[in-house]
Amino acid sequence: MPKVTVLPADVTAEVEVGELLLEAGEKAGVEMEAGCFNCSCGTCVVEVVSGMAHLEEPTPEELDVLDQWNRDPEKFRLACCVKVLGGDVTIRQPAH
């Protein structure tokens, strides 16, 4: 089973393949910020510290939002719309 670790809380949860990063963070006991739940506002942006290859490819909509927030899609993703494909992933929530 894949594992998702959320920093800076440094907590980990086992997740199902196909589970959203947002759900994985909440499963780990972390309050994940999200606004729209459909890849349009950017509130849920997280840095992918490791395991980017274990996430599904970004959609054009996600790429547009990341561009609006000046976030590199090779380092950042929107937790509400990206699914874990398998393998371990570590993400970092931004300081708010």
PDB file of C-alpha atoms in Angstrom:
ATOM      1  CA  MET A   1       0.000   0.000   0.000  1.00  0.00           C
ATOM      2  CA  PRO A   2       1.371   3.465  -0.843  1.00  0.00           C
ATOM      3  CA  LYS A   3       2.224   5.861   1.967  1.00  0.00           C
ATOM      4  CA  VAL A   4       1.881   9.641   1.999  1.00  0.00           C
ATOM      5  CA  THR A   5       3.923  11.688   4.469  1.00  0.00           C
ATOM      6  CA  VAL A   6       2.855  15.257   5.214  1.00  0.00           C
ATOM      7  CA  LEU A   7       5.423  17.815   6.357  1.00  0.00           C
ATOM      8  CA  PRO A   8       6.003  19.831   8.482  1.00  0.00           C
ATOM      9  CA  ALA A   9       3.720  17.715  10.713  1.00  0.00           C
ATOM     10  CA  ASP A  10       5.839  14.663   9.785  1.00  0.00           C
ATOM     11  CA  VAL A  11       2.903  12.248   9.842  1.00  0.00           C
ATOM     12  CA  THR A  12       2.321   9.351   7.465  1.00  0.00           C
ATOM     13  CA  ALA A  13      -0.761   7.468   6.317  1.00  0.00           C
ATOM     14  CA  GLU A  14      -1.226   4.391   4.176  1.00  0.00           C
ATOM     15  CA  VAL A  15      -3.509   5.197   1.258  1.00  0.00           C
ATOM     16  CA  GLU A  16      -5.369   3.390  -1.475  1.00  0.00           C
ATOM     17  CA  VAL A  17      -4.180   3.683  -5.067  1.00  0.00           C
ATOM     18  CA  GLY A  18      -6.344   6.394  -6.639  1.00  0.00           C
ATOM     19  CA  GLU A  19      -6.760   8.362  -3.411  1.00  0.00           C
ATOM     20  CA  LEU A  20      -6.412  12.153  -3.615  1.00  0.00           C
ATOM     21  CA  LEU A  21      -3.485  13.822  -1.847  1.00  0.00           C
ATOM     22  CA  LEU A  22      -6.062  15.891   0.045  1.00  0.00           C
ATOM     23  CA  GLU A  23      -7.723  12.730   1.373  1.00  0.00           C
ATOM     24  CA  ALA A  24      -4.341  11.215   2.215  1.00  0.00           C
ATOM     25  CA  GLY A  25      -3.369  14.232   4.305  1.00  0.00           C
ATOM     26  CA  GLU A  26      -6.647  14.146   6.182  1.00  0.00           C
ATOM     27  CA  LYS A  27      -6.245  10.398   6.733  1.00  0.00           C
ATOM     28  CA  ALA A  28      -2.858  11.208   8.319  1.00  0.00           C
ATOM     29  CA  GLY A  29      -4.643  13.562  10.709  1.00  0.00           C
ATOM     30  CA  VAL A  30      -3.563  16.807   9.058  1.00  0.00           C
ATOM     31  CA  GLU A  31      -6.042  19.586   8.369  1.00  0.00           C
ATOM     32  CA  MET A  32      -5.576  20.201   4.654  1.00  0.00           C
ATOM     33  CA  GLU A  33      -6.546  23.570   3.236  1.00  0.00           C
ATOM     34  CA  ALA A  34      -8.894  23.479   0.275  1.00  0.00           C
ATOM     35  CA  GLY A  35     -11.404  25.882  -1.192  1.00  0.00           C
ATOM     36  CA  CYS A  36     -13.037  24.725  -4.390  1.00  0.00           C
ATOM     37  CA  PHE A  37     -12.310  20.972  -4.525  1.00  0.00           C
ATOM     38  CA  ASN A  38     -12.140  21.139  -8.339  1.00  0.00           C
ATOM     39  CA  CYS A  39      -8.685  22.420  -9.322  1.00  0.00           C
ATOM     40  CA  SER A  40      -9.635  26.032  -9.806  1.00  0.00           C
ATOM     41  CA  CYS A  41      -8.607  28.133  -6.776  1.00  0.00           C
ATOM     42  CA  GLY A  42      -5.113  26.947  -5.764  1.00  0.00           C
ATOM     43  CA  THR A  43      -5.812  26.978  -2.021  1.00  0.00           C
ATOM     44  CA  CYS A  44      -4.664  23.356  -1.684  1.00  0.00           C
ATOM     45  CA  VAL A  45      -1.243  23.771  -3.319  1.00  0.00           C
ATOM     46  CA  VAL A  46       1.438  21.548  -1.776  1.00  0.00           C
ATOM     47  CA  GLU A  47       5.110  21.019  -2.514  1.00  0.00           C
ATOM     48  CA  VAL A  48       5.973  17.475  -3.570  1.00  0.00           C
ATOM     49  CA  VAL A  49       9.224  16.736  -1.734  1.00  0.00           C
ATOM     50  CA  SER A  50       9.557  13.209  -3.120  1.00  0.00           C
ATOM     51  CA  GLY A  51       7.558  10.700  -5.114  1.00  0.00           C
ATOM     52  CA  MET A  52       6.305  12.920  -7.952  1.00  0.00           C
ATOM     53  CA  ALA A  53       6.543   9.871 -10.247  1.00  0.00           C
ATOM     54  CA  HIS A  54       3.906   8.165  -8.072  1.00  0.00           C
ATOM     55  CA  LEU A  55       1.283  10.831  -8.834  1.00  0.00           C
ATOM     56  CA  GLU A  56      -0.948  11.116 -11.861  1.00  0.00           C
ATOM     57  CA  GLU A  57       0.015  13.669 -14.503  1.00  0.00           C
ATOM     58  CA  PRO A  58      -1.358  17.198 -14.035  1.00  0.00           C
ATOM     59  CA  THR A  59      -4.417  18.155 -16.056  1.00  0.00           C
ATOM     60  CA  PRO A  60      -4.426  21.306 -18.201  1.00  0.00           C
ATOM     61  CA  GLU A  61      -6.699  22.914 -15.576  1.00  0.00           C
ATOM     62  CA  GLU A  62      -4.240  22.142 -12.780  1.00  0.00           C
ATOM     63  CA  LEU A  63      -1.344  23.482 -14.857  1.00  0.00           C
ATOM     64  CA  ASP A  64      -3.268  26.733 -15.427  1.00  0.00           C
ATOM     65  CA  VAL A  65      -3.865  27.221 -11.687  1.00  0.00           C
ATOM     66  CA  LEU A  66      -0.246  26.410 -10.804  1.00  0.00           C
ATOM     67  CA  ASP A  67       0.850  28.949 -13.427  1.00  0.00           C
ATOM     68  CA  GLN A  68      -1.448  31.600 -11.903  1.00  0.00           C
ATOM     69  CA  TRP A  69       0.210  30.976  -8.511  1.00  0.00           C
ATOM     70  CA  ASN A  70       3.701  30.986 -10.103  1.00  0.00           C
ATOM     71  CA  ARG A  71       4.314  27.408  -8.944  1.00  0.00           C
ATOM     72  CA  ASP A  72       6.533  24.988 -10.849  1.00  0.00           C
ATOM     73  CA  PRO A  73       4.431  21.896 -11.743  1.00  0.00           C
ATOM     74  CA  GLU A  74       7.545  19.758 -11.341  1.00  0.00           C
ATOM     75  CA  LYS A  75       7.621  20.680  -7.630  1.00  0.00           C
ATOM     76  CA  PHE A  76       4.050  21.664  -6.703  1.00  0.00           C
ATOM     77  CA  ARG A  77       0.618  20.082  -7.102  1.00  0.00           C
ATOM     78  CA  LEU A  78      -2.985  20.779  -6.129  1.00  0.00           C
ATOM     79  CA  ALA A  79      -3.904  18.303  -3.393  1.00  0.00           C
ATOM     80  CA  CYS A  80      -7.623  18.339  -4.237  1.00  0.00           C
ATOM     81  CA  CYS A  81      -7.189  16.966  -7.733  1.00  0.00           C
ATOM     82  CA  VAL A  82      -4.103  14.740  -7.889  1.00  0.00           C
ATOM     83  CA  LYS A  83      -4.314  11.018  -7.179  1.00  0.00           C
ATOM     84  CA  VAL A  84      -1.662   8.690  -5.825  1.00  0.00           C
ATOM     85  CA  LEU A  85      -0.830   6.008  -8.399  1.00  0.00           C
ATOM     86  CA  GLY A  86       1.335   3.864  -6.121  1.00  0.00           C
ATOM     87  CA  GLY A  87       4.565   4.169  -4.199  1.00  0.00           C
ATOM     88  CA  ASP A  88       5.446   6.563  -1.405  1.00  0.00           C
ATOM     89  CA  VAL A  89       4.989  10.332  -1.628  1.00  0.00           C
ATOM     90  CA  THR A  90       6.108  13.123   0.686  1.00  0.00           C
ATOM     91  CA  ILE A  91       4.410  16.517   0.524  1.00  0.00           C
ATOM     92  CA  ARG A  92       4.939  19.779   2.380  1.00  0.00           C
ATOM     93  CA  GLN A  93       2.132  22.148   3.220  1.00  0.00           C
ATOM     94  CA  PRO A  94       3.003  25.809   2.850  1.00  0.00           C
ATOM     95  CA  ALA A  95       3.149  27.990   5.943  1.00  0.00           C
ATOM     96  CA  HIS A  96       0.073  30.205   6.115  1.00  0.00           C
TER      97      HIS A  96
END
